[in-house]
mmCIF file of C-alpha atoms and ligand atoms in Angstrom:
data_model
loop_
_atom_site.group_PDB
_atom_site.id
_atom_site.type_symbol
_atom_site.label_atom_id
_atom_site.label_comp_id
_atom_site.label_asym_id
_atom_site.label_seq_id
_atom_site.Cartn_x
_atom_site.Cartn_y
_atom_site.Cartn_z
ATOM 1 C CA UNK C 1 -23.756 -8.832 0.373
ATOM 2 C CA UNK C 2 -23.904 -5.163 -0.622
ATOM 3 C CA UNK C 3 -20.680 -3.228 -0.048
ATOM 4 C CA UNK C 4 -21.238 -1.356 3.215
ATOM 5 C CA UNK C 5 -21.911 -5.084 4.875
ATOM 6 C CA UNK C 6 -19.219 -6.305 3.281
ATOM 7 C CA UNK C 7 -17.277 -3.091 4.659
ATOM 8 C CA UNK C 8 -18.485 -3.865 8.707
ATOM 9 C CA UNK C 9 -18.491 -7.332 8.593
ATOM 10 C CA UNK C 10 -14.584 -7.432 7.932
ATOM 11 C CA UNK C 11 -12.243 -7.857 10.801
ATOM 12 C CA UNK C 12 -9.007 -9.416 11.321
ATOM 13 C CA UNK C 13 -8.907 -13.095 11.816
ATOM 14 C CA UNK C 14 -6.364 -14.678 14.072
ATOM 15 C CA UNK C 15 -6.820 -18.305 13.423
ATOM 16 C CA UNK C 16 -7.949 -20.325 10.208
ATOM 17 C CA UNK C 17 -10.144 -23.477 9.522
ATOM 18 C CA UNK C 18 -8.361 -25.567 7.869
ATOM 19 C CA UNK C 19 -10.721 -25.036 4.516
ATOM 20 C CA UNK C 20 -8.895 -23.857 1.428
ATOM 21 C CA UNK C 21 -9.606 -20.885 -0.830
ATOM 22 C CA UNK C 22 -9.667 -21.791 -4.411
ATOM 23 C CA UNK C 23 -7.475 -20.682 -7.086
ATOM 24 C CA UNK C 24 -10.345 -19.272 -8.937
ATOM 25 C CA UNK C 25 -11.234 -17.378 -5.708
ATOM 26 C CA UNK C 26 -7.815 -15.923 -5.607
ATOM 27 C CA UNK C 27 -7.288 -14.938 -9.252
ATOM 28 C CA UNK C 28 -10.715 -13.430 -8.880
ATOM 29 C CA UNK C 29 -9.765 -11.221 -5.371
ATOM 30 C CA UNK C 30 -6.878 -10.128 -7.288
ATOM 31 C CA UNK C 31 -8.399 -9.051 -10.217
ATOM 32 C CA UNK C 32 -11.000 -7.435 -7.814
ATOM 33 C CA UNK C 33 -8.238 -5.570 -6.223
ATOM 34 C CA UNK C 34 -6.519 -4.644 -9.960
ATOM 35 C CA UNK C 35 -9.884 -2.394 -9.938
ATOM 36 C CA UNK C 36 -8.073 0.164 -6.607
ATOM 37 C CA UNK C 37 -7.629 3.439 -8.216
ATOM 38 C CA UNK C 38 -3.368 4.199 -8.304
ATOM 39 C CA UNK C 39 -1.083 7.515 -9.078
ATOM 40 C CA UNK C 40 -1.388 8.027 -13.069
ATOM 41 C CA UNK C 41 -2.438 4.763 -12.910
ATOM 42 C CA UNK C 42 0.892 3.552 -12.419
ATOM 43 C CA UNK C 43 -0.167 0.169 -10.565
ATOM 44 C CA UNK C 44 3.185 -0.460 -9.006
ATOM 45 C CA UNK C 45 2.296 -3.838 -7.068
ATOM 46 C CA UNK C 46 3.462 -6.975 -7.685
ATOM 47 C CA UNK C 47 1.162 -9.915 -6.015
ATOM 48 C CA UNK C 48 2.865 -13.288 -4.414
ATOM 49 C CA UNK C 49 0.442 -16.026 -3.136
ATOM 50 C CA UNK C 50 1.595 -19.155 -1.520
ATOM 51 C CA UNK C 51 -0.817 -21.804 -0.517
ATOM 52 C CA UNK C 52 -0.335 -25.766 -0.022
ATOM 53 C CA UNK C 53 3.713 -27.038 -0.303
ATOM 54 C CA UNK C 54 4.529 -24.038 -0.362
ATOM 55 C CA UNK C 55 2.645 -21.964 2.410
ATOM 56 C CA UNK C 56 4.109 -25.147 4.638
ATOM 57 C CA UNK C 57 8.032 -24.282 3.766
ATOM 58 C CA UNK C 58 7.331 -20.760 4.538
ATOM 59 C CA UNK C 59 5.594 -21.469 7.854
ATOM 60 C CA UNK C 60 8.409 -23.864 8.691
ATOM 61 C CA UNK C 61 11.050 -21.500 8.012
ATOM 62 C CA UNK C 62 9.494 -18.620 9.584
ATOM 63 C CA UNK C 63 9.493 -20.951 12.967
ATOM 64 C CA UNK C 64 12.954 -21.688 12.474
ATOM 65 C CA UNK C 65 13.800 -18.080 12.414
ATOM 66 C CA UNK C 66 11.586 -16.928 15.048
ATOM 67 C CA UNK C 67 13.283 -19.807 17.397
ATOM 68 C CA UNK C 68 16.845 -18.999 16.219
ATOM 69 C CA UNK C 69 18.992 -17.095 18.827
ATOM 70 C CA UNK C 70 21.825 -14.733 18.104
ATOM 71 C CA UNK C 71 24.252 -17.002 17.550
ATOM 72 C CA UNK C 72 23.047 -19.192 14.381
ATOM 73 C CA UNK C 73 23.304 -16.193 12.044
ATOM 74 C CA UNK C 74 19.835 -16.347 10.405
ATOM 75 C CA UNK C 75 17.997 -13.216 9.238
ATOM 76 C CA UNK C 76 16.280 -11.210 12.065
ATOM 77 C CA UNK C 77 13.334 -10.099 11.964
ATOM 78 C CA UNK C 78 13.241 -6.832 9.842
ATOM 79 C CA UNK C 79 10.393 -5.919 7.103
ATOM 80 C CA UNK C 80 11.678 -4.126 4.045
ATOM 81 C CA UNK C 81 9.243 -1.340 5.314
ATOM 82 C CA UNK C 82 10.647 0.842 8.414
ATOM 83 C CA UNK C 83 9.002 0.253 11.754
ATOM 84 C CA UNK C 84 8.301 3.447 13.713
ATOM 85 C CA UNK C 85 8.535 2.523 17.357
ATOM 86 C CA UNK C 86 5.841 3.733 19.600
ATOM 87 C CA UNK C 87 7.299 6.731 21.015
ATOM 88 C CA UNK C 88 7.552 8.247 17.966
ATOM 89 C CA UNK C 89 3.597 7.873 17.080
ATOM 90 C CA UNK C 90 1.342 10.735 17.725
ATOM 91 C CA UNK C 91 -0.296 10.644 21.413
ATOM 92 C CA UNK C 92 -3.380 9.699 19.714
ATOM 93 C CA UNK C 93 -2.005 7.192 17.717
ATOM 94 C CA UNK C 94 -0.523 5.754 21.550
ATOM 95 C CA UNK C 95 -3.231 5.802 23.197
ATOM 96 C CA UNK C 96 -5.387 3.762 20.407
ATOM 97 C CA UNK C 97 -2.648 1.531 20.535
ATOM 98 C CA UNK C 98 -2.564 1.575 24.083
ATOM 99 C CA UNK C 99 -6.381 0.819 24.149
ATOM 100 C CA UNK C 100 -6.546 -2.011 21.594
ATOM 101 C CA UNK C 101 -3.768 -3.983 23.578
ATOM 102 C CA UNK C 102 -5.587 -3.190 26.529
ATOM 103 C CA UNK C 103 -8.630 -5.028 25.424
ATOM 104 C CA UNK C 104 -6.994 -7.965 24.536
ATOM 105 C CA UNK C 105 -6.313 -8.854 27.977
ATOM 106 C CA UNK C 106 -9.807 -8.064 29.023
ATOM 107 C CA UNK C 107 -11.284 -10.294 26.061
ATOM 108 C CA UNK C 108 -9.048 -13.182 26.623
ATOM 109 C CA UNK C 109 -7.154 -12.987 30.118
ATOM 110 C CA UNK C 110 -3.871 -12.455 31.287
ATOM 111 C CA UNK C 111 -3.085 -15.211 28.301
ATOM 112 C CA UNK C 112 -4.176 -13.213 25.780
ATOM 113 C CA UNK C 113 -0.845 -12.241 24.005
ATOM 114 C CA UNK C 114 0.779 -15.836 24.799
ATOM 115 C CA UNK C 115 -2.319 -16.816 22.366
ATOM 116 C CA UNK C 116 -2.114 -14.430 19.846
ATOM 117 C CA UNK C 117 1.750 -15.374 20.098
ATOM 118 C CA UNK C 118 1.238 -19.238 19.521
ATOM 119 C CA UNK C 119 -1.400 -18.093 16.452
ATOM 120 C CA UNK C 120 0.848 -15.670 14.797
ATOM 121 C CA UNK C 121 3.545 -18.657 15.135
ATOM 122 C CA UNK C 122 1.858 -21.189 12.829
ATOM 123 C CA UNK C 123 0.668 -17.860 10.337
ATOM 124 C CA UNK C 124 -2.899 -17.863 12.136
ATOM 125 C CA UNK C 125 -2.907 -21.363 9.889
ATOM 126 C CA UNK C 126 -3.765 -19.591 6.916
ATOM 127 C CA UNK C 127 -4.645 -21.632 3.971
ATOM 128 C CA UNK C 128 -3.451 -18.436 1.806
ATOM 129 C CA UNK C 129 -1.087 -15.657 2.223
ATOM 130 C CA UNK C 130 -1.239 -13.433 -0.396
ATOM 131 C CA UNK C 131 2.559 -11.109 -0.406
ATOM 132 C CA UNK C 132 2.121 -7.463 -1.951
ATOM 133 C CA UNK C 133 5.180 -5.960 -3.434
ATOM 134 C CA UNK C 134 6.581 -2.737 -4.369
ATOM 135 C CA UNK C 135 9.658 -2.040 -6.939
ATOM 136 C CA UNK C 136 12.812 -0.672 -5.172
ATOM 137 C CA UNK C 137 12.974 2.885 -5.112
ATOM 138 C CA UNK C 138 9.286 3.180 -5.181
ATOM 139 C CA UNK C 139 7.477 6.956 -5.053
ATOM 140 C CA UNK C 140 5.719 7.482 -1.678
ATOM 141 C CA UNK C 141 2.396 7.408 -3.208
ATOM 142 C CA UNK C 142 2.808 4.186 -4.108
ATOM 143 C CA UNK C 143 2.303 2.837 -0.606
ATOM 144 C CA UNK C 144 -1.093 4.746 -1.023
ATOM 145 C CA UNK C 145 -2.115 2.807 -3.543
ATOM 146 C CA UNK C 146 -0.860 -0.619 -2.308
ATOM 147 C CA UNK C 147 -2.989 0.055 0.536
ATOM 148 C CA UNK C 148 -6.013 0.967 -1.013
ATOM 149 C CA UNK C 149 -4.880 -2.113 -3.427
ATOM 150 C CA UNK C 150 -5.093 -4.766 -0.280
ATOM 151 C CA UNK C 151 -8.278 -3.111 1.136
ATOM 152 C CA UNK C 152 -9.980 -3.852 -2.564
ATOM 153 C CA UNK C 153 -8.925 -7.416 -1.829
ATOM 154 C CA UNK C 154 -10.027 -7.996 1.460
ATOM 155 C CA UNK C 155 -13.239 -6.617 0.858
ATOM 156 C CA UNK C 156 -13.625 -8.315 -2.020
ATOM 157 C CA UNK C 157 -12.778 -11.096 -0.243
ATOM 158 C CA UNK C 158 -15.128 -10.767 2.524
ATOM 159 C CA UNK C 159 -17.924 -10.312 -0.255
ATOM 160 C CA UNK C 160 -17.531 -13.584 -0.705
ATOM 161 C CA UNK C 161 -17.305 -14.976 2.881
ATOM 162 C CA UNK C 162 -13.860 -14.984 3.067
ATOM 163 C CA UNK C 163 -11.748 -14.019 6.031
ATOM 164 C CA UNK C 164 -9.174 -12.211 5.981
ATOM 165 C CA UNK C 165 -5.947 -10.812 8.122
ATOM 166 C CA UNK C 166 -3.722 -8.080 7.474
ATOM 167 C CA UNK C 167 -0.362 -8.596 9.731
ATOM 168 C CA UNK C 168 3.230 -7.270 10.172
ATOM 169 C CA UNK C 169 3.675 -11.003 10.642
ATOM 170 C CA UNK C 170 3.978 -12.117 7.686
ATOM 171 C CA UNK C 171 6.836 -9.684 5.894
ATOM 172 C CA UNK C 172 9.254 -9.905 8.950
ATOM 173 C CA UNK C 173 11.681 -12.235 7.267
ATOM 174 C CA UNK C 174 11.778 -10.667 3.546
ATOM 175 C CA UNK C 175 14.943 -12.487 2.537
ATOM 176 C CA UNK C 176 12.961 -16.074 3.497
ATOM 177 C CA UNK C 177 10.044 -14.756 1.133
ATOM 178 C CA UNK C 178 12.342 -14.171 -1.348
ATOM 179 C CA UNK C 179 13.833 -17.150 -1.430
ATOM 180 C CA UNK C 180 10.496 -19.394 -0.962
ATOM 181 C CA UNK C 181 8.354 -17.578 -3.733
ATOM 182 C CA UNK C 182 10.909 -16.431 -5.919
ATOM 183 C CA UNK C 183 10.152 -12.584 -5.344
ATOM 184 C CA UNK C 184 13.120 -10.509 -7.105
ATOM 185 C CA UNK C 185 15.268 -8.932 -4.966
ATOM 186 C CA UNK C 186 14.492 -5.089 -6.910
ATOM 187 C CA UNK C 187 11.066 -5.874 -5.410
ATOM 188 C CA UNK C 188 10.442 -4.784 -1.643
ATOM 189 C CA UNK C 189 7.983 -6.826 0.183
ATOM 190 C CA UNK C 190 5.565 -4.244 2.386
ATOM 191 C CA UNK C 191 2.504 -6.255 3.146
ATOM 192 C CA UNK C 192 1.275 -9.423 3.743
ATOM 193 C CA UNK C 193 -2.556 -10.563 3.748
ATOM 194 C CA UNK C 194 -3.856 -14.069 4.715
ATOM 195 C CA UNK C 195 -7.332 -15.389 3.696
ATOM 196 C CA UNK C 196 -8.941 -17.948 4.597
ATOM 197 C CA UNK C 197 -12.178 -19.040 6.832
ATOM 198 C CA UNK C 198 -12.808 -18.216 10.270
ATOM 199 C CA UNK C 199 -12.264 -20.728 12.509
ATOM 200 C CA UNK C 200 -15.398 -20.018 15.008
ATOM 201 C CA UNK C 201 -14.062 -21.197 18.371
ATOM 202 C CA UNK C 202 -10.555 -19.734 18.188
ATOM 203 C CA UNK C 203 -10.045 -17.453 21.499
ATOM 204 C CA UNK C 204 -7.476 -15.217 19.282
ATOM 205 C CA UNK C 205 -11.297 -14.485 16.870
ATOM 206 C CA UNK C 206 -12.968 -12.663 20.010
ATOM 207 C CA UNK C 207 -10.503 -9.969 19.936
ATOM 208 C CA UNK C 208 -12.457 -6.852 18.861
ATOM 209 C CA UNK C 209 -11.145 -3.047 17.915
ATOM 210 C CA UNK C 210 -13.233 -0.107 18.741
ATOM 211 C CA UNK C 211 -12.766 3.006 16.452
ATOM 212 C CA UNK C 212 -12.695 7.038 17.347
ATOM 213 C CA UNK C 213 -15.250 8.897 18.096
ATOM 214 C CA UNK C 214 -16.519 9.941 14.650
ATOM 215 C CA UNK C 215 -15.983 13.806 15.899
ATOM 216 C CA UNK C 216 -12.844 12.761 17.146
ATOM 217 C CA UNK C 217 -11.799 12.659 13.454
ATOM 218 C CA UNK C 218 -13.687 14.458 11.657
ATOM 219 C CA UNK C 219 -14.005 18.533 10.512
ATOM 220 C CA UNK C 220 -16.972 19.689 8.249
ATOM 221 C CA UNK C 221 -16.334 22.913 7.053
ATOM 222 C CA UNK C 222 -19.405 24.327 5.364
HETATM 223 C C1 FMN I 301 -0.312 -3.089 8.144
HETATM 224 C C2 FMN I 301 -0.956 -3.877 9.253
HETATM 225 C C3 FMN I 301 -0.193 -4.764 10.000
HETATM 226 C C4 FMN I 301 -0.782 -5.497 11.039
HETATM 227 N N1 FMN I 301 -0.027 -6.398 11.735
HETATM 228 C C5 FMN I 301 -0.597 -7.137 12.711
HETATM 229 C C6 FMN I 301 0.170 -8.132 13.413
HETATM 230 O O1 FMN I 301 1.355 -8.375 13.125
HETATM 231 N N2 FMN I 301 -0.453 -8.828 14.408
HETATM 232 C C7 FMN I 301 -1.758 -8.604 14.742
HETATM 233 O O2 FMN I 301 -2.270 -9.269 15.643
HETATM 234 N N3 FMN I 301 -2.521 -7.700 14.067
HETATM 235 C C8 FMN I 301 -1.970 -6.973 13.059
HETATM 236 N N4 FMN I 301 -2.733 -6.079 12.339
HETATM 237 C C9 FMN I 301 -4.185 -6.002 12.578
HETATM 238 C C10 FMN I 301 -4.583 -4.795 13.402
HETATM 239 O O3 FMN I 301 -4.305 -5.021 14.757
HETATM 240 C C11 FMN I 301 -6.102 -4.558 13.177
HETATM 241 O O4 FMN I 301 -6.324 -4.232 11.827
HETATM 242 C C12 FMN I 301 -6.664 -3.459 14.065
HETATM 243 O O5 FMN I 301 -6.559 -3.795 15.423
HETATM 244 C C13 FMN I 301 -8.137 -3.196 13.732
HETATM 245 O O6 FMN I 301 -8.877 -4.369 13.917
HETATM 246 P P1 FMN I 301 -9.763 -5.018 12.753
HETATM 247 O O7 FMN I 301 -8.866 -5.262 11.565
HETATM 248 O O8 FMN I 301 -10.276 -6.301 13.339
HETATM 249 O O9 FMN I 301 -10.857 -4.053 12.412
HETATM 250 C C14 FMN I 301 -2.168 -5.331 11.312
HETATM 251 C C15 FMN I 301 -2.918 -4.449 10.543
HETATM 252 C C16 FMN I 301 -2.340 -3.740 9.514
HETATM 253 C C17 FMN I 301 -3.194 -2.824 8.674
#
């Protein structure tokens, strides 16, 4: 697969075979990703994976949080990274936003986000979450880099026929994480990326994104 295939084939999948990736598949992604250019080549990230045992405790404990009410004092939901609510996006930003949820219900019915709910429940039964870190205090451009850091990987990943899903989903309980993989707490968790293999008749995997108009976006000045 040359790199522009690799670059449109890629989309974010919901729900998992059960098929695991191997070890030498993920030290290889990574290593893949190690290649993302950074500030003064500062490489700030720090890389978590859990698969098998201990993918299970964290999937179980995330449940038990996200089924916790008020009263049993557990963490709530809060990634280390701010959330901007909606209203504060640009109008553009909205109405993409707007759009993609829109679609959903179109693709899969009035069910759609009960669905995508019940996936994002179980981790979209990801045989791999791979955790990306940042140290506290970390320079602004570093989330530049992390990003460009995870998009190495998941194309990387999808080089090799690998699936893979980029989700708020996974970092919403940081304290859990860093308890469960023994992330340090001067580390900030920002993102969290599952691989894995599609699993083909999923509803949640016929959700599709359309992008801007190309001139939408862009300005060539001559
Ligand atoms: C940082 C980040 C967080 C995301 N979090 C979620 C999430 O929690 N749930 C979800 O269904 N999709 C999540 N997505 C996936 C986006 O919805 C998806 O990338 C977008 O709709 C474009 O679709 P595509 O990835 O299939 O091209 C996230 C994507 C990114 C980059």
């Amino acid at each position: 697969m040359d790199t522009e295939k690799a670059i449109s084939a890629r989309h974010s999948v919901r729900y998992f075979t059960d098929q695991i990736v191997s070890e030498q598949d993920l030290r290889e992604l990574v290593t893949a990703a190690q290649q993302a250019p950074s500030w003064v080549n500062s490489q700030p990230e720090h890389i978590y994976i859990a698969t098998g045992a201990t993918l299970e405790t964290v999937r179980q404990a995330q449940a038990k949080l996200d089924n916790a009410d008020s009263n049993d004092q557990l963490e709530p939901s809060h990634s280390d990274l701010p959330v901007t609510a909606r209203e504060k996006w640009s109008q553009e930003a909205q109405a993409n936003m707007s759009q993609w949820s829109a679609g959903i219900t179109t693709t899969l019915g009035q069910n759609g986000p009960h669905l995508m709910q019940q996936a994002a429940a179980k981790l979209y039964n990801a045989p791999a979450v791979v955790y990306l870190t940042l140290p506290s205090g970390y320079s602004s451009w570093s989330l530049y880099d992390l990003g460009a850091f995870g998009q190495t990987l998941i194309l990387a990943a999808q080089n090799r026929h690998i699936d893979s899903m980029t989700a708020y989903q996974f970092v919403k309980y940081p304290n859990m994480l860093r308890q469960n993989l023994a992330i340090p707490e001067n580390e900030q968790i920002i993102s969290g990326i599952a691989l894995g293999y599609a699993d083909k008749g999923a509803a949640v995997n016929r959700i599709t994104a359309q992008r801007e108009a190309l001139d939408q976006v862009l300005k060539i000045s001559n």
